[in-house]
mmCIF file of C-alpha atoms in Angstrom:
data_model
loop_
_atom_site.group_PDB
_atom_site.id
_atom_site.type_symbol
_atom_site.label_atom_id
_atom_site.label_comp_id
_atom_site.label_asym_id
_atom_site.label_seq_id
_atom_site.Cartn_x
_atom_site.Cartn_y
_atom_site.Cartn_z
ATOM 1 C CA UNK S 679 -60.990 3.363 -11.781
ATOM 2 C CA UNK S 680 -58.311 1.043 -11.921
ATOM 3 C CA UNK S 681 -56.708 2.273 -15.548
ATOM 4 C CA UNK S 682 -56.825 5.683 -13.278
ATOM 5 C CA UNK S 683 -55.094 4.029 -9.813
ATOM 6 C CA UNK S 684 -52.224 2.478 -12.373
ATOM 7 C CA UNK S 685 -51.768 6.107 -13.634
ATOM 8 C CA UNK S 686 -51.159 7.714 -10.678
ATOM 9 C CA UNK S 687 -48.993 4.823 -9.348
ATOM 10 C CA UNK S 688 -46.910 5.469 -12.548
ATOM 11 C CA UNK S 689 -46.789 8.953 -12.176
ATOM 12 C CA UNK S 690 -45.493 8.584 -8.113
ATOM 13 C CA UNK S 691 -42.913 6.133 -9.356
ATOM 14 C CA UNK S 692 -41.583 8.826 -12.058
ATOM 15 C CA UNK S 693 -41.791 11.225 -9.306
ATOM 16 C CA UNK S 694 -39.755 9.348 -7.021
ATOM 17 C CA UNK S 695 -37.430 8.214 -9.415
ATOM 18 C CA UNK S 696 -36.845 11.664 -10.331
ATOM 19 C CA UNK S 697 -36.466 12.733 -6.982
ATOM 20 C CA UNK S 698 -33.986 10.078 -6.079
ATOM 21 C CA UNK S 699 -31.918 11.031 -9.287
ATOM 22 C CA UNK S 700 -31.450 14.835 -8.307
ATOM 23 C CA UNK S 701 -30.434 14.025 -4.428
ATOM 24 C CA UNK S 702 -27.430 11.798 -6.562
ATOM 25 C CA UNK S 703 -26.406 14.167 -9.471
ATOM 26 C CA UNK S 704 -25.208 17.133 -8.058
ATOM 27 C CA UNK S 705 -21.400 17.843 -7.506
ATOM 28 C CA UNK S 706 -19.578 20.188 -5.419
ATOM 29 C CA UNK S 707 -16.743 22.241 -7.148
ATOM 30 C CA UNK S 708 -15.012 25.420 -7.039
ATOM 31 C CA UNK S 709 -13.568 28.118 -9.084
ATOM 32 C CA UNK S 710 -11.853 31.157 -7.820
ATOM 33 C CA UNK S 711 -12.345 33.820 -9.950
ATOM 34 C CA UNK S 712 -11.677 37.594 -10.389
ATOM 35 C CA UNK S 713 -13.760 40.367 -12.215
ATOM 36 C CA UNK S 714 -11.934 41.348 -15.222
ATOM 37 C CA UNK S 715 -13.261 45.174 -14.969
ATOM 38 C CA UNK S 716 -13.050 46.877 -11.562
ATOM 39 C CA UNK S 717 -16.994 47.717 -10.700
ATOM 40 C CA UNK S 718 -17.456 51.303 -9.402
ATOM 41 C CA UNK S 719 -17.625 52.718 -6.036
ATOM 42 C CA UNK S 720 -20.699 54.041 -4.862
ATOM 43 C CA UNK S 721 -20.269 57.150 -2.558
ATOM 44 C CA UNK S 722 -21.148 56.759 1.540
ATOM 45 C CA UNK S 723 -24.962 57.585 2.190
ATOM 46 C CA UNK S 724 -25.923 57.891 -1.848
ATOM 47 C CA UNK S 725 -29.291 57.944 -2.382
ATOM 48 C CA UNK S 726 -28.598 55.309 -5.252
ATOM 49 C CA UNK S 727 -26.212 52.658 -5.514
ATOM 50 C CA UNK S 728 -24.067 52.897 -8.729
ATOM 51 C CA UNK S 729 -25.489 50.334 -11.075
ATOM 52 C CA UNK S 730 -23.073 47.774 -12.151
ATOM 53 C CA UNK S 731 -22.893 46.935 -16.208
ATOM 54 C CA UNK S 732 -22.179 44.220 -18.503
ATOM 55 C CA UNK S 733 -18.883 44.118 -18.683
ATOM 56 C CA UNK S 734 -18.483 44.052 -14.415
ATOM 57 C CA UNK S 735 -20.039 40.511 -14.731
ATOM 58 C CA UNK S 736 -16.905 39.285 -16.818
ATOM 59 C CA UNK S 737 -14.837 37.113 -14.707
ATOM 60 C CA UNK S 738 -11.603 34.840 -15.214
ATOM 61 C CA UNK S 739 -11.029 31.656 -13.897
ATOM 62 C CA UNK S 740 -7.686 32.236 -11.108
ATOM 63 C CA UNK S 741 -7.866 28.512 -9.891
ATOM 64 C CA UNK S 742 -10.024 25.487 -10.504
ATOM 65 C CA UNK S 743 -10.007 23.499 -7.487
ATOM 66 C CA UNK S 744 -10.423 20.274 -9.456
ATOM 67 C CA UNK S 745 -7.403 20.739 -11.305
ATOM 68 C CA UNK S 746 -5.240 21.181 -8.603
ATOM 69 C CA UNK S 747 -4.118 18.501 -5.531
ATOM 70 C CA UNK S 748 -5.516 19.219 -2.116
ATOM 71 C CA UNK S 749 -2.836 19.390 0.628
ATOM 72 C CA UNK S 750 -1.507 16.295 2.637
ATOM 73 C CA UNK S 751 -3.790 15.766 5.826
ATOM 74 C CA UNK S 752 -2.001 15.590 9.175
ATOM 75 C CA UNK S 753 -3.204 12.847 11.143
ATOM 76 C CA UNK S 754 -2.215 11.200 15.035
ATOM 77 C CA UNK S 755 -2.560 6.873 14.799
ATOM 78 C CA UNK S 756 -5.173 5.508 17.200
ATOM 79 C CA UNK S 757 -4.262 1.891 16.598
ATOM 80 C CA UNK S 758 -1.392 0.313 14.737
ATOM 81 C CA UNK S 759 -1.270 0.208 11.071
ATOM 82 C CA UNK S 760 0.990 -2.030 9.340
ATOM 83 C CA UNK S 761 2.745 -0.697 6.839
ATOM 84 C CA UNK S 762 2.385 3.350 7.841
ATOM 85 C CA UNK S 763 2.952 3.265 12.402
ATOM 86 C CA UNK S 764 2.026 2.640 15.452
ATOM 87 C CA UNK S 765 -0.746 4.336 18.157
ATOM 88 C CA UNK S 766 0.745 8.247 18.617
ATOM 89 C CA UNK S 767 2.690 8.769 15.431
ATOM 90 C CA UNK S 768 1.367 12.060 13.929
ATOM 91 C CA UNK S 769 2.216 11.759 10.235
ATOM 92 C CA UNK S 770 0.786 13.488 7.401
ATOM 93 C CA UNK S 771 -0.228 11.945 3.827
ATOM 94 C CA UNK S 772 -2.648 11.277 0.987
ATOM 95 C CA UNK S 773 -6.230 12.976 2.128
ATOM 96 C CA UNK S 774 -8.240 11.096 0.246
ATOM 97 C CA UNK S 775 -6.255 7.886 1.690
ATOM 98 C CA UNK S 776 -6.383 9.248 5.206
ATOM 99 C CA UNK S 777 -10.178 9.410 4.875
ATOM 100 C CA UNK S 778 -11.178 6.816 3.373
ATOM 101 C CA UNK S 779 -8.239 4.422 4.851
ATOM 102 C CA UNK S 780 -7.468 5.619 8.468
ATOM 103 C CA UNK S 781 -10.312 8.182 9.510
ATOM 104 C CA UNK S 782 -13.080 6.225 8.524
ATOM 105 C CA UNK S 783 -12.127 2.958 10.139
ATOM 106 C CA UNK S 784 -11.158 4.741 13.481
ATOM 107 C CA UNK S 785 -7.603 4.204 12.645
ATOM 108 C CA UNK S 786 -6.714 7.701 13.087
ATOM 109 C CA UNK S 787 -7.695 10.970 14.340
ATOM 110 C CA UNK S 788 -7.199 14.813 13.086
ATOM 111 C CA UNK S 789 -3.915 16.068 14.129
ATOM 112 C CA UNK S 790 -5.447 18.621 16.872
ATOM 113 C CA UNK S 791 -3.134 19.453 20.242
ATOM 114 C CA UNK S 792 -6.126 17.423 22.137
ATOM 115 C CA UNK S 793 -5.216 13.961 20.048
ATOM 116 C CA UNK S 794 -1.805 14.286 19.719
ATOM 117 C CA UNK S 795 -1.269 14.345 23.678
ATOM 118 C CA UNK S 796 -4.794 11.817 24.120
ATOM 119 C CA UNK S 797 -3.065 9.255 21.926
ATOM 120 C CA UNK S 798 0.934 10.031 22.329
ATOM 121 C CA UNK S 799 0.013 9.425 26.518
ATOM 122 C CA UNK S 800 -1.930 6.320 25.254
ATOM 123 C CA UNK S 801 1.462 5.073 23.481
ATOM 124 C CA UNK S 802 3.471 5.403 26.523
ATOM 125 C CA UNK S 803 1.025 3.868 28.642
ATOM 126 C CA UNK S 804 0.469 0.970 26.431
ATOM 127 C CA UNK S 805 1.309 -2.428 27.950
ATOM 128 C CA UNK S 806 0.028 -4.568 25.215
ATOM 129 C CA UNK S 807 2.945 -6.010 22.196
ATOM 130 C CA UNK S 808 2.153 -5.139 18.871
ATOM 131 C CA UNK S 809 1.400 -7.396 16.282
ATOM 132 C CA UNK S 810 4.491 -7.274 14.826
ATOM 133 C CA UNK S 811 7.921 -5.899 15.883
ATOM 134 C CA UNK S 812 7.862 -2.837 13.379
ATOM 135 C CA UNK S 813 5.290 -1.185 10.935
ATOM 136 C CA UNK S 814 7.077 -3.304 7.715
ATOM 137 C CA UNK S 815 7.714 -6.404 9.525
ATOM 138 C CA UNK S 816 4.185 -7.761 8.561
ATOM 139 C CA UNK S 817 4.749 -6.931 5.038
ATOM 140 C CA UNK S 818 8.000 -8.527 5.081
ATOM 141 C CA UNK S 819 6.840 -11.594 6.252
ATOM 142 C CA UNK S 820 4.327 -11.821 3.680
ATOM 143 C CA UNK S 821 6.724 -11.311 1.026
ATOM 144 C CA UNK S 822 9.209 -14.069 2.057
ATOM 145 C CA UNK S 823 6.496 -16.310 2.880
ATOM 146 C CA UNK S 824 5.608 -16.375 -1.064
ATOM 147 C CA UNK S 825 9.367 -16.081 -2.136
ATOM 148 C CA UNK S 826 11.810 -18.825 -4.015
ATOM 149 C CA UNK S 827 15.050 -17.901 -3.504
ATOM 150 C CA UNK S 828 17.434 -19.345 -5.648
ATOM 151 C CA UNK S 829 20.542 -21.029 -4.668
ATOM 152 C CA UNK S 830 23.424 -21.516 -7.419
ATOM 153 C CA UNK S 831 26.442 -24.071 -6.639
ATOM 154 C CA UNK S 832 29.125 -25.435 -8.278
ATOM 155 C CA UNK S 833 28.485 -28.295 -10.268
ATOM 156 C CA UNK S 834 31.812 -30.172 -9.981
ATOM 157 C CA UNK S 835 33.482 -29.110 -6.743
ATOM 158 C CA UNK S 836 32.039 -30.775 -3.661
ATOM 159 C CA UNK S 837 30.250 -28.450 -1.038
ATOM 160 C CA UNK S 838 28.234 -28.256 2.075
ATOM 161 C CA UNK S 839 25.174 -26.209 2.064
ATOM 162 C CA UNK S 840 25.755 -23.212 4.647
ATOM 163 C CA UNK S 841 24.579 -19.958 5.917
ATOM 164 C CA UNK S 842 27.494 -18.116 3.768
ATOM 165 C CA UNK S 843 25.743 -19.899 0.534
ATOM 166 C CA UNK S 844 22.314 -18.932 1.975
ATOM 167 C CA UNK S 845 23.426 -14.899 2.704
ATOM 168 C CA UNK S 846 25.007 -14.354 -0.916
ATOM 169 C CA UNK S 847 21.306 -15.986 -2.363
ATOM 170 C CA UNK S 848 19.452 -13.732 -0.598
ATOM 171 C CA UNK S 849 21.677 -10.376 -1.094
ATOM 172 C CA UNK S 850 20.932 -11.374 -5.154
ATOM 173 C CA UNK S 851 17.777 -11.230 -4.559
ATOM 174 C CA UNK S 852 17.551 -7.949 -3.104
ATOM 175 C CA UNK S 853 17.746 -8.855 0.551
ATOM 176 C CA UNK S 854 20.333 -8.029 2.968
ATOM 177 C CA UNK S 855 20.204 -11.006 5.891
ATOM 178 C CA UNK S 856 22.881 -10.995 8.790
ATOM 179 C CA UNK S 857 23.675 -14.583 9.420
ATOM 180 C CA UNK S 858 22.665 -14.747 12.545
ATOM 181 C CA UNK S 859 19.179 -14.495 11.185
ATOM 182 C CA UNK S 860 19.467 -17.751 9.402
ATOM 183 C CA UNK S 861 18.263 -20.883 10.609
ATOM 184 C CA UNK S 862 19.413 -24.273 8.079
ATOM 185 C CA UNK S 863 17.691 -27.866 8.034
ATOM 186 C CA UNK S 864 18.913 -30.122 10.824
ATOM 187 C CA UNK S 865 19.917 -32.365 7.791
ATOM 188 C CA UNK S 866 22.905 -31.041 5.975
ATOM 189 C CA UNK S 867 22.821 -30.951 2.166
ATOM 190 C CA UNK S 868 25.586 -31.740 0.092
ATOM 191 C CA UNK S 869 26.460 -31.783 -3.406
ATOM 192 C CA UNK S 870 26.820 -31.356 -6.572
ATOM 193 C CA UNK S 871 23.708 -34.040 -7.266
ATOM 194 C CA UNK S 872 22.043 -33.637 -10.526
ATOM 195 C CA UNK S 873 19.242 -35.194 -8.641
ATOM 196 C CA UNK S 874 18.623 -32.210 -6.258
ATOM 197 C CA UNK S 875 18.909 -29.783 -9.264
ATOM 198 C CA UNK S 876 15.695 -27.265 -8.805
ATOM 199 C CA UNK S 877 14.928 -29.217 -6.019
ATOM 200 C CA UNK S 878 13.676 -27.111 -3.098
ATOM 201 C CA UNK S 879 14.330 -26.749 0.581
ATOM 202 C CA UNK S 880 13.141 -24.398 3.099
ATOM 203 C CA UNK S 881 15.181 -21.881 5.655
ATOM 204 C CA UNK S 882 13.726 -20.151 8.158
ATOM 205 C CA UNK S 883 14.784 -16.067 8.933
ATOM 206 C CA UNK S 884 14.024 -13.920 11.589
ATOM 207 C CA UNK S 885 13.420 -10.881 11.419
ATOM 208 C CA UNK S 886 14.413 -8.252 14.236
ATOM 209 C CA UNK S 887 14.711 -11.444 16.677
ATOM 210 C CA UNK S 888 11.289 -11.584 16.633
ATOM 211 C CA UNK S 889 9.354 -12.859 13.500
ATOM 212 C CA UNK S 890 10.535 -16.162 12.310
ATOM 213 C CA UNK S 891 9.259 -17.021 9.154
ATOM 214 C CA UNK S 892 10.343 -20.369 6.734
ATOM 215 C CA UNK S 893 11.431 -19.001 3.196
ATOM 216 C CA UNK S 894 11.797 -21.714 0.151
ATOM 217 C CA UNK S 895 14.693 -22.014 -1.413
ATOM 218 C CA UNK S 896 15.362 -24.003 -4.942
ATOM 219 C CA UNK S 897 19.024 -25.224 -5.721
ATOM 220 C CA UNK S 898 20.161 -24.807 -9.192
ATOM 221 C CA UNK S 899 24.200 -26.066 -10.739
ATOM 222 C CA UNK S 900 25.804 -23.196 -12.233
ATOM 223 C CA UNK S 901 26.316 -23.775 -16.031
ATOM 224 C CA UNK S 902 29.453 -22.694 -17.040
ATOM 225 C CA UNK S 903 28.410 -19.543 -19.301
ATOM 226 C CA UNK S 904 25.511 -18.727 -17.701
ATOM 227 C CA UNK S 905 26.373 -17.271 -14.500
ATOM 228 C CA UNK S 906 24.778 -13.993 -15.438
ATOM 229 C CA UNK S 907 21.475 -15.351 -17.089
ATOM 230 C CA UNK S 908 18.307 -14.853 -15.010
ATOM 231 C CA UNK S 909 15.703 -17.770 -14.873
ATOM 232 C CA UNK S 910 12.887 -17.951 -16.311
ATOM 233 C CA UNK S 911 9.396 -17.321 -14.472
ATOM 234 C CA UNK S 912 8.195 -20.997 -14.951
ATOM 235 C CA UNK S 913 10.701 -21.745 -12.950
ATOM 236 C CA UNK S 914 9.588 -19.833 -9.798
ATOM 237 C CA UNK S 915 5.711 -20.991 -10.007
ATOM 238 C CA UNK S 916 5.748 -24.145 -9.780
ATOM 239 C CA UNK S 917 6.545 -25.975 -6.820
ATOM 240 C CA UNK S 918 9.692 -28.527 -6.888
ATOM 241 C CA UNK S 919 10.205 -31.964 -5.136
ATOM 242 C CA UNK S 920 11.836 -31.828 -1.652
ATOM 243 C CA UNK S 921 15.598 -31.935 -1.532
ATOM 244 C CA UNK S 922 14.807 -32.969 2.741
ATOM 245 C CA UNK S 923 11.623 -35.587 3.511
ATOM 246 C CA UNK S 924 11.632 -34.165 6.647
ATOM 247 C CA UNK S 925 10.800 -30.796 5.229
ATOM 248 C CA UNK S 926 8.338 -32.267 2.714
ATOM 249 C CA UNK S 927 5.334 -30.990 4.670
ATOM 250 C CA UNK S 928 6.303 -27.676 5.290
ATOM 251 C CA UNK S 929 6.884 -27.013 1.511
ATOM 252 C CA UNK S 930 3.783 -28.076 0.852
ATOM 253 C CA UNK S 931 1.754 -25.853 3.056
ATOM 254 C CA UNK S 932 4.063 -22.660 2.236
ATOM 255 C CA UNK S 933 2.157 -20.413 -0.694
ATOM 256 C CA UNK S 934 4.113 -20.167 -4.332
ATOM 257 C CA UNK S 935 4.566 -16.622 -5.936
ATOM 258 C CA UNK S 936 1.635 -15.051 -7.789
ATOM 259 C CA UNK S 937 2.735 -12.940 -10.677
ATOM 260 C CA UNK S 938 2.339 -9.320 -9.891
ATOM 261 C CA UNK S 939 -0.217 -7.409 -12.741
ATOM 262 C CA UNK S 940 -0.348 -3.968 -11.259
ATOM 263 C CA UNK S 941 3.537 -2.925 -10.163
ATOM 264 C CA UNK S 942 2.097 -0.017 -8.172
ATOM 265 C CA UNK S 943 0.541 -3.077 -5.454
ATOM 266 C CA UNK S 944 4.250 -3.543 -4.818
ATOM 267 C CA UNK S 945 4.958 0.146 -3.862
ATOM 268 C CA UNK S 946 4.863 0.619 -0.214
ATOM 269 C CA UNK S 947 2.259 2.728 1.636
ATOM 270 C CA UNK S 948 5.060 5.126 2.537
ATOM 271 C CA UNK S 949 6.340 6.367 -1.029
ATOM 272 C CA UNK S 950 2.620 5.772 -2.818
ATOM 273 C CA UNK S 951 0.841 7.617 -0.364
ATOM 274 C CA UNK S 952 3.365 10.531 0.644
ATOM 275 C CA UNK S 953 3.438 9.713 3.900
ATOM 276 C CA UNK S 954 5.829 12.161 6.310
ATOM 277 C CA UNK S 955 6.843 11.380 9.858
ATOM 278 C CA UNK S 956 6.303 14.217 12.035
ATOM 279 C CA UNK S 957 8.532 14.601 15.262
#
């Protein structure tokens, strides 16, 4: 009795398994096809419907869905999204992004006429301030935040650290900064000192007179011929001693750069995802 209850346990738990298996294996696809040999005709009220042969069951393949890309979804914002917009914008992008990314999450809503004016009245009735003052202003921060800007100075002539100095650093690095963005240390720093050489200090920017986030900056002499050589990354990783005590906290709670293993992370959402703006 009992070799025959383990049996038929067995057998349920093959059963199940089984089951389980064939609910998870299937996949939806789909060809378009076309017959290769027109089938006949039969006549209006024949007694017999013309009977189709083997060669009317020849098809060829016109399209395989899997081989091709789906189109962009349209979409209307719910909520803002860094990165992509704001409550109301109707943009269209990536489907499988939108899905899994904006639709799923509540973060958006198919483009129909009903959503588009729901959510567009929504945006002009909102009273609330947004995170941040645009859709890349978040991402911006985060960048700088985790940035070393380096600052190259003459290392015979005396000199004044200033906002000029600060600008021309920044616009080498890729980053155009009005000076009215920039904010120095109380202290001023002067040189050239060998001792402050990759010493850092920190300068705060704000962005769109809103965000105001402290960037670190590390101070290198310019060695006569290598104005044009770049640095090496060692020297971006590691954090340096304070050229300001005052600041000497502040550098130590600000992040250091991470080095950046898949390129397409530093893509934004706009250009990897296709994402169009639509008026």
């Amino acid at each position: 009795m009992n070799i025959c209850r383990i049996a038929n346990k067995n057998i349920c738990n093959l059963l199940f398994k089984e089951r389980i298996n064939n609910v998870l294996l299937p996949f939806r696809t789909t060809f378009i096809v076309k017959r290769r040999y027109e089938p006949p005709v039969s006549k209006f009220n024949a007694k017999k419907p013309r009977i189709l042969k083997a060669r009317h069951f020849i098809y060829e393949t016109v399209e395989d869905t899997d081989l091709t890309d789906p189109p962009d979804l349209h979409v209307v914002l719910t909520t803002f999204v860094e990165g992509i917009g704001d409550v109301g914008d109707v943009i269209s992008l990536d489907p499988y992004y939108a899905r899994d990314n904006l639709l799923l999450p509540n973060k958006a809503a198919y483009a129909t006429p009903e959503n588009i004016e729901k959510f567009s009245n929504m945006k002009k009735s909102k009273t609330e301030r947004a995170k941040f003052s645009s859709i890349h202003a978040g991402t911006i921060v985060r960048t700088l935040s985790k940035s070393v800007i380096p600052v190259f100075m003459n290392p015979k002539d005396p000199w004044t650290l200033n906002k000029k100095h600060i600008q021309v650093a920044f616009r080498i690095e890729g980053y155009n900064v009005p000076e009215d963005a920039i904010e120095m240390p109380n202290t001023p720093i002067e040189g050239p000192d060998s001792v402050k050489e990759h010493a850092d200090f920190a300068v705060f920017i704000t962005i769109n007179n809103t965000e105001r986030v402290p960037v670190r900056c590390r101070l290198f002499h310019i060695k006569i011929g290598m104005e044009t050589a770049e640095l090496s990354e060692e020297l971006y990783l590691n954090k340096g001693e304070p050229i300001l005590a005052e600041q000497k906290s502040l550098l130590e709670s600000m992040p250091m750069p991470e080095i950046i293993q898949d390129l397409s992370s530093s893509i934004s959402l706009v250009e990897k995802y296709r994402i169009k703006y639509i008026v």
